[in-house]
């Protein structure tokens, strides 16, 4: 009789344990769901964010760290949000890996995460990137850079709103000096082996508002080991250009603005600046020019 009673108590205890386990599982699932809801509430919705700008340009080809020489370079960064403004960026390349120090226009964010806002909300604190300050007291962040000329997701946690905001960053390869690239990663005049003379080449202008264009093909001159392109804008309202910190004046006084500038690289975007006087005040605009070496032909006589 006692033996049967022992089995009875054992069965009751087992049933109680199973019930507690099921209850624990229900509580655990509820807690997990609550955590997920809380995390989702930390991510700004599309309605809470300013309209995103498209910063990934058609035809962009990613440039990875192993294509660059070790060093530290100033690099231009395009941000998809006007609320996430980067005023300076220094790119460091070391053994094929890239990092960048972003200097922000304000201190409106407490931390960054290289990924989406949803991923940030679901991640642990040690995966967040805290801010620092430079000598001028400006907020800075040191971030990994997977590749240049590629859209990189970056979530920023707002100090005031206490939410993650999604951004897309593009570190522009065209803003690096030619010496930053390893030999063979782009096409040079030496690679083409062009003799001195006159040629023509297809060229494409990108950047700015997207409403400006240049005449293509453009005239190309090779002389004394230097290649010069004759760039003709689609308007007469440009009064100078800047290429690698050198200022170039127009070579004409009538008609559309025309410049003769050096070609530093083929088959990859070359950064230039053109100053327009079409607005109420002169305004420097950043553009890129891409010269397609496969289209080079002798100039028509």
CSV table of C-alpha atoms in Angstrom, one decimal:
chain,number,residue,atom,x,y,z
A,1,UNK,CA,0.0,0.0,0.0
A,2,UNK,CA,2.8,2.4,0.9
A,3,UNK,CA,4.6,1.5,-2.3
A,4,UNK,CA,1.5,2.5,-4.3
A,5,UNK,CA,1.2,5.8,-2.4
A,6,UNK,CA,4.9,6.5,-3.3
A,7,UNK,CA,4.2,6.0,-7.0
A,8,UNK,CA,1.2,8.2,-6.7
A,9,UNK,CA,3.2,11.1,-5.1
A,10,UNK,CA,5.9,10.6,-7.7
A,11,UNK,CA,3.4,10.9,-10.5
A,12,UNK,CA,1.9,14.0,-9.0
A,13,UNK,CA,5.3,15.6,-8.6
A,14,UNK,CA,6.2,14.8,-12.2
A,15,UNK,CA,3.0,16.3,-13.4
A,16,UNK,CA,3.6,19.4,-11.3
A,17,UNK,CA,7.2,19.8,-12.8
A,18,UNK,CA,5.8,19.4,-16.3
A,19,UNK,CA,3.2,22.0,-15.7
A,20,UNK,CA,5.8,24.4,-14.2
A,21,UNK,CA,8.0,23.7,-17.2
A,22,UNK,CA,5.2,24.5,-19.6
A,23,UNK,CA,4.4,27.7,-17.7
A,24,UNK,CA,8.0,28.6,-17.7
A,25,UNK,CA,8.1,28.1,-21.5
A,26,UNK,CA,5.0,30.3,-21.9
A,27,UNK,CA,6.6,33.0,-19.7
A,28,UNK,CA,9.9,32.8,-21.6
A,29,UNK,CA,8.1,33.1,-24.9
A,30,UNK,CA,6.1,36.0,-23.6
A,31,UNK,CA,9.2,37.7,-22.3
A,32,UNK,CA,10.9,37.2,-25.7
A,33,UNK,CA,8.0,38.6,-27.5
A,34,UNK,CA,7.9,41.6,-25.2
A,35,UNK,CA,11.7,42.2,-25.8
A,36,UNK,CA,11.1,42.0,-29.5
A,37,UNK,CA,8.3,44.6,-29.3
A,38,UNK,CA,10.5,46.8,-27.1
A,39,UNK,CA,13.4,46.6,-29.6
A,40,UNK,CA,11.1,47.4,-32.5
A,41,UNK,CA,10.0,50.5,-30.7
A,42,UNK,CA,13.5,51.7,-30.6
A,43,UNK,CA,13.7,51.9,-34.4
A,44,UNK,CA,12.4,55.0,-36.2
A,45,UNK,CA,9.7,54.3,-38.7
A,46,UNK,CA,9.9,55.7,-42.3
A,47,UNK,CA,7.4,58.4,-41.3
A,48,UNK,CA,9.8,59.6,-38.6
A,49,UNK,CA,12.8,59.9,-40.9
A,50,UNK,CA,13.6,62.6,-43.5
A,51,UNK,CA,13.3,61.4,-47.1
A,52,UNK,CA,16.4,59.3,-48.0
A,53,UNK,CA,18.6,60.5,-50.8
A,54,UNK,CA,19.9,57.9,-53.3
A,55,UNK,CA,23.7,57.8,-52.8
A,56,UNK,CA,24.5,54.5,-54.6
A,57,UNK,CA,25.1,55.5,-58.2
A,58,UNK,CA,24.4,53.3,-61.1
A,59,UNK,CA,27.5,51.5,-62.4
A,60,UNK,CA,29.4,51.8,-59.1
A,61,UNK,CA,32.0,49.1,-58.7
A,62,UNK,CA,33.2,48.3,-55.1
A,63,UNK,CA,36.8,49.1,-54.3
A,64,UNK,CA,38.2,46.9,-51.5
A,65,UNK,CA,41.2,47.5,-49.2
A,66,UNK,CA,43.5,45.1,-51.0
A,67,UNK,CA,43.3,47.4,-54.1
A,68,UNK,CA,44.7,50.4,-52.1
A,69,UNK,CA,48.1,51.3,-50.8
A,70,UNK,CA,48.5,51.5,-47.0
A,71,UNK,CA,48.1,55.0,-45.7
A,72,UNK,CA,45.6,57.6,-44.4
A,73,UNK,CA,43.6,59.6,-46.9
A,74,UNK,CA,41.0,62.3,-46.9
A,75,UNK,CA,37.8,60.7,-48.4
A,76,UNK,CA,34.4,62.1,-49.3
A,77,UNK,CA,31.4,60.3,-47.8
A,78,UNK,CA,27.9,60.6,-49.2
A,79,UNK,CA,25.1,60.2,-46.6
A,80,UNK,CA,21.5,59.2,-47.5
A,81,UNK,CA,20.2,61.6,-44.8
A,82,UNK,CA,20.6,65.3,-44.5
A,83,UNK,CA,20.2,64.8,-40.7
A,84,UNK,CA,23.4,62.8,-40.7
A,85,UNK,CA,26.0,65.2,-42.0
A,86,UNK,CA,29.7,64.3,-42.1
A,87,UNK,CA,32.0,67.3,-42.4
A,88,UNK,CA,35.3,65.4,-42.6
A,89,UNK,CA,36.5,61.8,-43.0
A,90,UNK,CA,39.9,60.2,-42.8
A,91,UNK,CA,40.3,56.7,-44.3
A,92,UNK,CA,43.1,54.5,-43.0
A,93,UNK,CA,44.2,51.5,-45.1
A,94,UNK,CA,46.4,48.8,-43.4
A,95,UNK,CA,47.1,45.4,-44.7
A,96,UNK,CA,44.0,45.3,-46.9
A,97,UNK,CA,41.6,46.5,-44.1
A,98,UNK,CA,39.9,49.9,-44.0
A,99,UNK,CA,38.7,52.0,-41.2
A,100,UNK,CA,37.4,55.6,-41.2
A,101,UNK,CA,37.1,58.4,-38.7
A,102,UNK,CA,33.9,60.4,-39.3
A,103,UNK,CA,33.7,63.9,-38.0
A,104,UNK,CA,30.1,64.9,-37.5
A,105,UNK,CA,28.4,68.3,-37.9
A,106,UNK,CA,26.6,68.0,-34.6
A,107,UNK,CA,26.4,65.9,-31.4
A,108,UNK,CA,22.9,64.7,-32.1
A,109,UNK,CA,23.8,61.0,-31.9
A,110,UNK,CA,25.0,58.8,-29.0
A,111,UNK,CA,26.2,55.7,-30.8
A,112,UNK,CA,26.4,54.0,-34.2
A,113,UNK,CA,26.0,50.5,-35.5
A,114,UNK,CA,27.2,49.2,-38.8
A,115,UNK,CA,24.0,47.6,-40.0
A,116,UNK,CA,20.3,48.4,-39.9
A,117,UNK,CA,18.3,49.9,-37.1
A,118,UNK,CA,16.5,46.6,-36.5
A,119,UNK,CA,19.8,44.8,-36.3
A,120,UNK,CA,21.1,47.4,-33.9
A,121,UNK,CA,18.1,47.1,-31.6
A,122,UNK,CA,18.6,43.4,-31.4
A,123,UNK,CA,22.4,43.6,-30.8
A,124,UNK,CA,24.3,43.8,-27.6
A,125,UNK,CA,25.9,47.0,-26.2
A,126,UNK,CA,29.5,45.9,-27.0
A,127,UNK,CA,28.6,45.9,-30.7
A,128,UNK,CA,27.8,49.6,-30.7
A,129,UNK,CA,30.3,52.2,-31.7
A,130,UNK,CA,30.6,55.0,-29.1
A,131,UNK,CA,31.5,58.6,-30.1
A,132,UNK,CA,34.7,60.4,-29.3
A,133,UNK,CA,35.8,64.1,-29.7
A,134,UNK,CA,38.6,65.7,-31.6
A,135,UNK,CA,40.7,68.7,-30.5
A,136,UNK,CA,38.0,71.1,-31.7
A,137,UNK,CA,35.4,69.3,-29.6
A,138,UNK,CA,33.6,67.8,-32.6
A,139,UNK,CA,31.9,64.4,-32.3
A,140,UNK,CA,33.8,61.6,-34.1
A,141,UNK,CA,33.2,57.9,-34.8
A,142,UNK,CA,35.7,55.3,-35.9
A,143,UNK,CA,34.0,52.8,-38.2
A,144,UNK,CA,35.0,49.8,-40.3
A,145,UNK,CA,34.7,50.3,-44.1
A,146,UNK,CA,33.9,47.1,-46.1
A,147,UNK,CA,34.5,48.8,-49.4
A,148,UNK,CA,34.4,52.1,-51.3
A,149,UNK,CA,31.8,52.9,-53.9
A,150,UNK,CA,29.3,50.6,-52.2
A,151,UNK,CA,26.3,51.3,-50.1
A,152,UNK,CA,27.0,50.6,-46.4
A,153,UNK,CA,24.2,50.4,-43.8
A,154,UNK,CA,24.7,52.5,-40.7
A,155,UNK,CA,22.2,53.0,-37.9
A,156,UNK,CA,22.5,56.1,-35.7
A,157,UNK,CA,20.9,56.3,-32.2
A,158,UNK,CA,19.3,59.7,-31.7
A,159,UNK,CA,20.2,61.5,-28.4
A,160,UNK,CA,16.9,63.3,-28.4
A,161,UNK,CA,14.5,60.8,-29.8
A,162,UNK,CA,16.2,57.7,-28.3
A,163,UNK,CA,15.6,55.7,-31.4
A,164,UNK,CA,17.8,54.1,-34.1
A,165,UNK,CA,17.7,55.8,-37.5
A,166,UNK,CA,18.7,54.0,-40.7
A,167,UNK,CA,21.3,55.6,-42.9
A,168,UNK,CA,23.3,54.5,-46.0
A,169,UNK,CA,26.9,55.7,-46.5
A,170,UNK,CA,29.1,55.6,-49.6
A,171,UNK,CA,32.8,56.3,-49.3
A,172,UNK,CA,33.8,57.6,-52.7
A,173,UNK,CA,36.8,56.1,-54.4
A,174,UNK,CA,37.0,59.1,-56.8
A,175,UNK,CA,37.9,61.4,-54.0
A,176,UNK,CA,41.2,59.5,-53.2
A,177,UNK,CA,44.4,60.6,-54.9
A,178,UNK,CA,45.8,58.5,-57.7
A,179,UNK,CA,48.7,57.3,-55.5
A,180,UNK,CA,46.3,55.7,-53.1
A,181,UNK,CA,45.5,52.9,-55.7
A,182,UNK,CA,47.8,50.0,-56.2
A,183,UNK,CA,49.4,49.6,-59.6
A,184,UNK,CA,47.1,47.7,-62.0
A,185,UNK,CA,43.8,48.7,-60.2
A,186,UNK,CA,43.1,51.3,-62.7
A,187,UNK,CA,44.1,52.4,-66.2
A,188,UNK,CA,46.9,55.0,-66.7
A,189,UNK,CA,48.3,56.7,-69.8
A,190,UNK,CA,51.3,54.4,-69.6
A,191,UNK,CA,49.1,51.4,-69.6
A,192,UNK,CA,47.4,52.6,-72.8
A,193,UNK,CA,50.8,53.2,-74.6
A,194,UNK,CA,49.4,56.2,-76.6
A,195,UNK,CA,51.8,58.0,-78.8
A,196,UNK,CA,51.8,61.8,-78.8
A,197,UNK,CA,48.9,63.2,-80.8
A,198,UNK,CA,45.3,64.1,-80.9
A,199,UNK,CA,42.5,61.7,-80.0
A,200,UNK,CA,38.8,61.6,-79.0
A,201,UNK,CA,37.3,59.7,-76.1
A,202,UNK,CA,33.8,59.1,-74.6
A,203,UNK,CA,33.4,60.9,-71.3
A,204,UNK,CA,30.6,61.0,-68.7
A,205,UNK,CA,29.9,63.6,-66.1
A,206,UNK,CA,28.2,62.6,-62.8
A,207,UNK,CA,27.3,64.4,-59.6
A,208,UNK,CA,25.7,67.7,-58.8
A,209,UNK,CA,22.0,68.0,-59.5
A,210,UNK,CA,22.2,65.5,-62.4
A,211,UNK,CA,21.0,68.1,-64.9
A,212,UNK,CA,24.4,69.1,-66.2
A,213,UNK,CA,26.3,67.2,-68.9
A,214,UNK,CA,29.4,67.6,-71.0
A,215,UNK,CA,30.0,67.0,-74.7
A,216,UNK,CA,31.0,63.5,-75.6
A,217,UNK,CA,33.3,62.4,-77.2
A,218,UNK,CA,35.8,64.9,-75.9
A,219,UNK,CA,39.1,65.9,-77.5
A,220,UNK,CA,42.1,64.3,-76.0
A,221,UNK,CA,45.7,65.5,-76.4
A,222,UNK,CA,48.8,63.5,-75.4
A,223,UNK,CA,52.0,65.5,-75.2
A,224,UNK,CA,55.2,65.2,-73.2
A,225,UNK,CA,53.8,62.3,-71.2
A,226,UNK,CA,50.7,64.3,-70.2
A,227,UNK,CA,47.1,63.6,-71.2
A,228,UNK,CA,44.7,66.6,-71.4
A,229,UNK,CA,41.0,66.5,-72.1
A,230,UNK,CA,39.0,69.4,-73.6
A,231,UNK,CA,35.8,69.4,-71.5
A,232,UNK,CA,32.8,71.4,-72.9
A,233,UNK,CA,29.9,71.9,-70.5
A,234,UNK,CA,26.3,72.1,-71.6
A,235,UNK,CA,26.1,75.7,-70.4
A,236,UNK,CA,28.2,78.9,-70.4
A,237,UNK,CA,27.9,79.4,-66.6
A,238,UNK,CA,31.1,77.8,-65.3
A,239,UNK,CA,34.0,80.1,-64.5
A,240,UNK,CA,36.7,77.7,-63.3
A,241,UNK,CA,37.4,74.0,-62.5
A,242,UNK,CA,39.6,72.4,-59.9
A,243,UNK,CA,41.5,69.2,-60.5
A,244,UNK,CA,43.7,67.8,-57.7
A,245,UNK,CA,43.8,71.2,-56.0
A,246,UNK,CA,44.9,73.0,-59.2
A,247,UNK,CA,42.6,75.7,-60.6
A,248,UNK,CA,41.9,75.9,-64.3
A,249,UNK,CA,40.3,78.9,-66.1
A,250,UNK,CA,38.1,78.6,-69.3
A,251,UNK,CA,39.9,78.5,-72.6
A,252,UNK,CA,37.0,80.4,-74.3
A,253,UNK,CA,35.2,83.7,-73.8
A,254,UNK,CA,32.0,82.9,-75.8
A,255,UNK,CA,29.7,79.9,-75.9
A,256,UNK,CA,29.5,77.0,-73.5
A,257,UNK,CA,32.2,76.9,-70.8
A,258,UNK,CA,35.2,75.0,-72.1
A,259,UNK,CA,38.3,73.8,-70.1
A,260,UNK,CA,41.4,71.9,-70.8
A,261,UNK,CA,42.2,69.7,-67.8
A,262,UNK,CA,44.6,66.8,-67.1
A,263,UNK,CA,43.3,63.2,-67.2
A,264,UNK,CA,44.6,61.4,-64.1
A,265,UNK,CA,42.9,58.1,-64.6
A,266,UNK,CA,40.9,56.1,-67.2
A,267,UNK,CA,38.0,53.7,-66.6
A,268,UNK,CA,37.4,55.0,-63.1
A,269,UNK,CA,35.8,58.2,-61.8
A,270,UNK,CA,38.1,61.3,-61.5
A,271,UNK,CA,36.9,63.8,-59.0
A,272,UNK,CA,36.7,67.5,-60.2
A,273,UNK,CA,35.1,70.7,-58.9
A,274,UNK,CA,33.4,73.2,-61.2
A,275,UNK,CA,32.3,76.6,-60.0
A,276,UNK,CA,28.9,77.8,-61.4
A,277,UNK,CA,27.7,81.4,-61.7
A,278,UNK,CA,24.2,80.4,-62.7
A,279,UNK,CA,22.9,80.9,-59.1
A,280,UNK,CA,22.5,84.1,-57.2
A,281,UNK,CA,26.1,83.5,-55.8
A,282,UNK,CA,29.0,81.5,-57.3
A,283,UNK,CA,28.8,77.9,-56.0
A,284,UNK,CA,31.4,75.1,-56.3
A,285,UNK,CA,29.9,71.8,-57.2
A,286,UNK,CA,31.6,68.4,-56.9
A,287,UNK,CA,31.5,66.2,-60.0
A,288,UNK,CA,33.2,63.2,-61.4
A,289,UNK,CA,34.4,62.5,-64.9
A,290,UNK,CA,34.8,59.0,-66.3
A,291,UNK,CA,36.9,58.5,-69.4
A,292,UNK,CA,36.2,55.2,-71.3
A,293,UNK,CA,39.6,54.0,-72.6
A,294,UNK,CA,38.0,51.5,-74.9
A,295,UNK,CA,36.5,54.3,-77.0
A,296,UNK,CA,39.8,56.1,-77.7
A,297,UNK,CA,40.1,56.9,-81.4
A,298,UNK,CA,42.4,59.2,-83.5
A,299,UNK,CA,40.9,62.6,-83.8
A,300,UNK,CA,38.9,63.2,-87.0
A,301,UNK,CA,40.8,65.3,-89.5
